[in-house]
Short mmCIF file of N, CA, C and O in Angstrom, two decimals:
data_model
loop_
_atom_site.label_atom_id
_atom_site.label_comp_id
_atom_site.label_asym_id
_atom_site.label_seq_id
_atom_site.Cartn_x
_atom_site.Cartn_y
_atom_site.Cartn_z
N MET A 24 178.28 133.57 98.78
CA MET A 24 177.34 134.06 99.48
C MET A 24 177.91 135.45 100.28
O MET A 24 179.03 135.29 100.80
N HIS A 25 177.22 136.50 100.21
CA HIS A 25 177.69 137.87 100.79
C HIS A 25 177.45 137.88 102.19
O HIS A 25 176.43 137.33 102.69
N LYS A 26 178.33 138.52 102.92
CA LYS A 26 178.06 138.71 104.42
C LYS A 26 177.04 139.75 104.77
O LYS A 26 177.05 140.92 104.04
N GLN A 27 176.25 139.55 105.73
CA GLN A 27 175.32 140.60 106.24
C GLN A 27 175.91 141.29 107.32
O GLN A 27 176.81 140.87 107.92
N SER A 28 175.18 142.34 107.79
CA SER A 28 175.78 143.06 108.93
C SER A 28 175.47 142.35 110.20
O SER A 28 176.14 142.60 111.27
N THR A 29 174.57 141.47 110.42
CA THR A 29 174.39 140.70 111.46
C THR A 29 174.28 139.24 111.15
O THR A 29 173.89 138.91 109.91
N PRO A 30 174.63 138.29 111.99
CA PRO A 30 174.65 137.00 111.61
C PRO A 30 173.16 136.35 111.35
O PRO A 30 172.30 136.94 112.01
N PRO A 31 173.00 135.53 110.39
CA PRO A 31 171.67 134.99 110.15
C PRO A 31 171.25 134.19 111.29
O PRO A 31 172.07 133.57 111.99
N ARG A 32 169.99 134.04 111.45
CA ARG A 32 169.33 133.29 112.47
C ARG A 32 168.39 132.24 111.85
O ARG A 32 167.86 132.47 110.74
N PHE A 33 168.22 131.21 112.48
CA PHE A 33 167.56 129.98 111.95
C PHE A 33 166.09 130.45 111.57
O PHE A 33 165.63 130.18 110.46
N ARG A 34 165.44 131.30 112.42
CA ARG A 34 164.15 131.60 112.02
C ARG A 34 163.98 132.67 111.00
O ARG A 34 162.87 133.13 110.58
N ASP A 35 165.12 133.26 110.54
CA ASP A 35 165.18 134.21 109.48
C ASP A 35 164.77 133.61 108.07
O ASP A 35 164.45 134.27 107.11
N LEU A 36 165.07 132.30 107.99
CA LEU A 36 164.70 131.58 106.76
C LEU A 36 163.12 131.72 106.40
O LEU A 36 162.45 131.56 107.33
N THR A 37 162.81 132.10 105.22
CA THR A 37 161.41 132.43 104.95
C THR A 37 160.60 131.26 104.70
O THR A 37 160.20 131.01 103.42
N ILE A 38 160.45 130.43 105.58
CA ILE A 38 159.54 129.15 105.64
C ILE A 38 158.76 129.25 106.91
O ILE A 38 159.39 129.37 107.92
N ASP A 39 157.55 129.04 106.78
CA ASP A 39 156.70 129.22 107.92
C ASP A 39 156.83 128.03 108.97
O ASP A 39 156.58 128.26 110.13
N ASP A 40 157.19 126.95 108.59
CA ASP A 40 157.26 125.76 109.38
C ASP A 40 158.71 125.40 109.81
O ASP A 40 159.54 125.35 109.02
N ASP A 41 158.96 125.31 111.18
CA ASP A 41 160.36 125.12 111.77
C ASP A 41 160.82 123.83 111.22
O ASP A 41 162.17 123.87 110.95
N VAL A 42 160.11 122.88 111.30
CA VAL A 42 160.75 121.50 110.80
C VAL A 42 161.05 121.51 109.30
O VAL A 42 162.17 121.04 108.87
N GLU A 43 160.26 122.12 108.45
CA GLU A 43 160.49 122.27 107.09
C GLU A 43 161.77 123.12 106.94
O GLU A 43 162.68 122.73 106.10
N ARG A 44 161.82 124.17 107.74
CA ARG A 44 163.03 125.03 107.67
C ARG A 44 164.26 124.32 107.91
O ARG A 44 165.35 124.54 107.31
N LEU A 45 164.26 123.40 109.03
CA LEU A 45 165.38 122.71 109.25
C LEU A 45 165.73 121.71 108.17
O LEU A 45 166.95 121.56 107.84
N MET A 46 164.80 121.09 107.61
CA MET A 46 165.21 120.16 106.39
C MET A 46 165.73 120.91 105.30
O MET A 46 166.65 120.38 104.62
N VAL A 47 165.16 122.02 104.94
CA VAL A 47 165.67 122.83 103.80
C VAL A 47 167.18 123.35 104.15
O VAL A 47 167.90 123.27 103.26
N LEU A 48 167.43 123.66 105.27
CA LEU A 48 168.66 124.13 105.74
C LEU A 48 169.66 122.93 105.55
O LEU A 48 170.74 123.11 104.89
N ARG A 49 169.26 121.76 105.99
CA ARG A 49 170.21 120.58 105.87
C ARG A 49 170.50 120.31 104.47
O ARG A 49 171.57 120.04 103.99
N LYS A 50 169.40 120.36 103.68
CA LYS A 50 169.68 120.03 102.26
C LYS A 50 170.26 121.07 101.45
O LYS A 50 171.18 120.81 100.58
N ARG A 51 170.16 122.41 101.83
CA ARG A 51 170.87 123.46 101.13
C ARG A 51 172.45 123.35 101.42
O ARG A 51 173.13 123.74 100.55
N PHE A 52 172.85 122.93 102.67
CA PHE A 52 174.18 122.80 102.90
C PHE A 52 174.75 121.42 102.46
O PHE A 52 175.82 120.97 102.80
N ASP A 53 173.79 120.60 101.87
CA ASP A 53 174.13 119.26 101.28
C ASP A 53 174.79 118.40 102.39
O ASP A 53 175.74 117.82 102.33
N LEU A 54 174.01 118.42 103.55
CA LEU A 54 174.36 117.60 104.64
C LEU A 54 173.46 116.29 104.86
O LEU A 54 172.16 116.47 104.57
N ARG A 55 173.95 115.25 105.24
CA ARG A 55 173.19 114.05 105.69
C ARG A 55 172.83 114.20 107.14
O ARG A 55 173.39 115.01 107.74
N GLN A 56 171.74 113.60 107.47
CA GLN A 56 171.17 113.75 108.89
C GLN A 56 172.40 113.55 109.78
O GLN A 56 172.51 114.33 110.80
N TYR A 57 173.27 112.48 109.62
CA TYR A 57 174.18 112.22 110.73
C TYR A 57 175.37 113.34 110.64
O TYR A 57 175.78 113.69 111.69
N GLU A 58 175.54 114.01 109.59
CA GLU A 58 176.39 115.09 109.53
C GLU A 58 175.97 116.32 110.31
O GLU A 58 176.82 116.86 111.05
N LEU A 59 174.70 116.64 110.16
CA LEU A 59 174.14 117.86 110.82
C LEU A 59 174.00 117.48 112.34
O LEU A 59 174.26 118.33 113.10
N ALA A 60 173.59 116.34 112.56
CA ALA A 60 173.48 115.97 114.03
C ALA A 60 174.72 115.92 114.70
O ALA A 60 174.83 116.43 115.82
N ASN A 61 175.68 115.47 114.04
CA ASN A 61 177.14 115.51 114.67
C ASN A 61 177.57 117.04 114.98
O ASN A 61 178.05 117.39 115.99
N ALA A 62 177.33 117.93 113.86
CA ALA A 62 177.62 119.26 114.10
C ALA A 62 176.96 119.99 115.25
O ALA A 62 177.51 120.88 115.84
N LEU A 63 175.62 119.48 115.48
CA LEU A 63 174.92 120.06 116.50
C LEU A 63 174.98 119.46 117.88
O LEU A 63 174.54 120.01 118.86
N GLY A 64 175.78 118.33 117.81
CA GLY A 64 175.96 117.65 119.15
C GLY A 64 174.80 116.78 119.56
O GLY A 64 174.62 116.69 120.85
N VAL A 65 174.02 116.34 118.64
CA VAL A 65 172.78 115.45 119.02
C VAL A 65 173.07 114.13 118.16
O VAL A 65 173.74 114.15 117.29
N SER A 66 172.21 113.22 118.53
CA SER A 66 172.18 111.96 117.79
C SER A 66 171.53 111.93 116.52
O SER A 66 170.48 112.89 116.40
N GLU A 67 171.81 111.29 115.64
CA GLU A 67 171.15 111.14 114.25
C GLU A 67 169.78 110.74 114.53
O GLU A 67 168.78 111.27 113.76
N SER A 68 169.46 109.83 115.38
CA SER A 68 168.11 109.33 115.71
C SER A 68 167.19 110.46 116.22
O SER A 68 166.05 110.59 115.89
N TYR A 69 167.87 111.45 117.09
CA TYR A 69 167.06 112.54 117.71
C TYR A 69 166.71 113.56 116.54
O TYR A 69 165.51 113.93 116.46
N LEU A 70 167.62 113.76 115.72
CA LEU A 70 167.38 114.65 114.52
C LEU A 70 166.31 114.06 113.62
O LEU A 70 165.38 114.79 113.27
N GLY A 71 166.37 112.81 113.48
CA GLY A 71 165.36 112.07 112.63
C GLY A 71 163.95 112.22 113.36
O GLY A 71 162.91 112.45 112.57
N THR A 72 163.83 112.05 114.56
CA THR A 72 162.57 112.20 115.16
C THR A 72 161.94 113.71 115.09
O THR A 72 160.77 113.70 114.97
N ILE A 73 162.74 114.55 115.03
CA ILE A 73 162.38 116.08 114.79
C ILE A 73 161.87 116.14 113.38
O ILE A 73 160.87 116.54 113.09
N GLU A 74 162.76 115.56 112.40
CA GLU A 74 162.37 115.85 111.09
C GLU A 74 161.10 114.99 110.67
O GLU A 74 160.31 115.33 109.79
N ASN A 75 160.80 113.90 111.37
CA ASN A 75 159.66 113.05 111.27
C ASN A 75 158.52 113.60 112.02
O ASN A 75 157.34 112.88 112.00
N ARG A 76 158.68 114.62 112.75
CA ARG A 76 157.65 115.29 113.58
C ARG A 76 157.19 114.36 114.78
O ARG A 76 155.99 114.60 115.31
N THR A 77 158.03 113.52 115.16
CA THR A 77 157.69 112.66 116.36
C THR A 77 157.98 113.42 117.63
O THR A 77 157.34 113.41 118.71
N LYS A 78 159.10 114.28 117.60
CA LYS A 78 159.42 115.17 118.69
C LYS A 78 159.43 116.49 118.29
O LYS A 78 159.73 116.77 117.10
N PRO A 79 159.12 117.55 119.12
CA PRO A 79 159.08 118.85 118.75
C PRO A 79 160.46 119.47 118.60
O PRO A 79 161.44 118.93 119.21
N LEU A 80 160.52 120.52 117.79
CA LEU A 80 161.86 121.29 117.64
C LEU A 80 161.84 122.19 118.90
O LEU A 80 161.17 123.20 118.83
N SER A 81 162.73 121.87 119.82
CA SER A 81 162.88 122.69 121.03
C SER A 81 163.60 124.05 120.87
O SER A 81 164.40 124.21 119.95
N LYS A 82 163.37 124.83 121.87
CA LYS A 82 164.19 126.14 121.82
C LYS A 82 165.65 125.90 121.85
O LYS A 82 166.41 126.57 121.29
N LYS A 83 166.06 124.94 122.68
CA LYS A 83 167.43 124.57 122.72
C LYS A 83 168.05 124.20 121.51
O LYS A 83 169.08 124.59 121.03
N MET A 84 167.29 123.40 120.66
CA MET A 84 167.82 122.94 119.39
C MET A 84 167.81 124.21 118.39
O MET A 84 168.77 124.22 117.62
N ILE A 85 166.86 125.09 118.44
CA ILE A 85 166.94 126.24 117.70
C ILE A 85 168.19 127.15 117.99
O ILE A 85 168.80 127.61 117.06
N ARG A 86 168.48 127.11 119.21
CA ARG A 86 169.68 127.85 119.67
C ARG A 86 170.96 127.20 118.99
O ARG A 86 171.85 127.82 118.51
N LYS A 87 170.95 125.90 119.01
CA LYS A 87 172.08 125.16 118.47
C LYS A 87 172.11 125.46 116.96
O LYS A 87 173.23 125.62 116.33
N LEU A 88 171.01 125.50 116.32
CA LEU A 88 170.93 125.81 114.90
C LEU A 88 171.47 127.16 114.44
O LEU A 88 172.18 127.43 113.58
N ASP A 89 171.03 128.11 115.40
CA ASP A 89 171.43 129.49 115.23
C ASP A 89 172.95 129.65 115.34
O ASP A 89 173.72 130.22 114.53
N ALA A 90 173.63 128.89 116.37
CA ALA A 90 175.04 128.89 116.54
C ALA A 90 175.75 128.24 115.33
O ALA A 90 176.75 128.62 114.89
N TYR A 91 175.16 127.01 114.88
CA TYR A 91 175.70 126.37 113.64
C TYR A 91 175.67 127.37 112.48
O TYR A 91 176.67 127.49 111.75
N LEU A 92 174.62 128.07 112.22
CA LEU A 92 174.56 128.93 111.06
C LEU A 92 175.59 130.03 111.32
O LEU A 92 176.22 130.40 110.30
N ALA A 93 175.68 130.51 112.40
CA ALA A 93 176.66 131.70 112.68
C ALA A 93 178.14 131.19 112.33
O ALA A 93 178.84 131.84 111.73
N GLN A 94 178.31 129.96 112.93
CA GLN A 94 179.69 129.41 112.62
C GLN A 94 180.05 129.00 111.25
O GLN A 94 181.13 129.37 110.70
N ARG A 95 178.95 128.55 110.64
CA ARG A 95 179.09 128.11 109.09
C ARG A 95 179.16 129.29 108.21
O ARG A 95 180.01 129.38 107.19
N LEU A 96 178.36 130.35 108.39
CA LEU A 96 178.37 131.42 107.51
C LEU A 96 179.25 132.69 107.84
O LEU A 96 179.48 133.51 107.09
N TRP A 97 179.74 132.61 109.13
CA TRP A 97 180.56 133.67 109.51
C TRP A 97 182.10 133.38 109.77
O TRP A 97 182.70 134.00 110.66
N ARG A 98 182.55 132.29 109.23
CA ARG A 98 183.84 131.95 109.54
C ARG A 98 184.98 133.03 108.94
O ARG A 98 184.76 133.51 107.87
#
């Protein structure tokens, strides 16, 4: 994967739905729910409720996803 001039952001993924974008991101990095939850500092059950659309994807969670992407892709 080549480096861009600015770090990628969660909402830069070209999917209209944030929850679907989250699931695609997790699968693209070949992560299980518990692995991504651990990396984001949240529980697996909380991440599951977001993916199941029981709880909304908060702005705080999007910031965590942005930080995760920056760390993962810009090491």
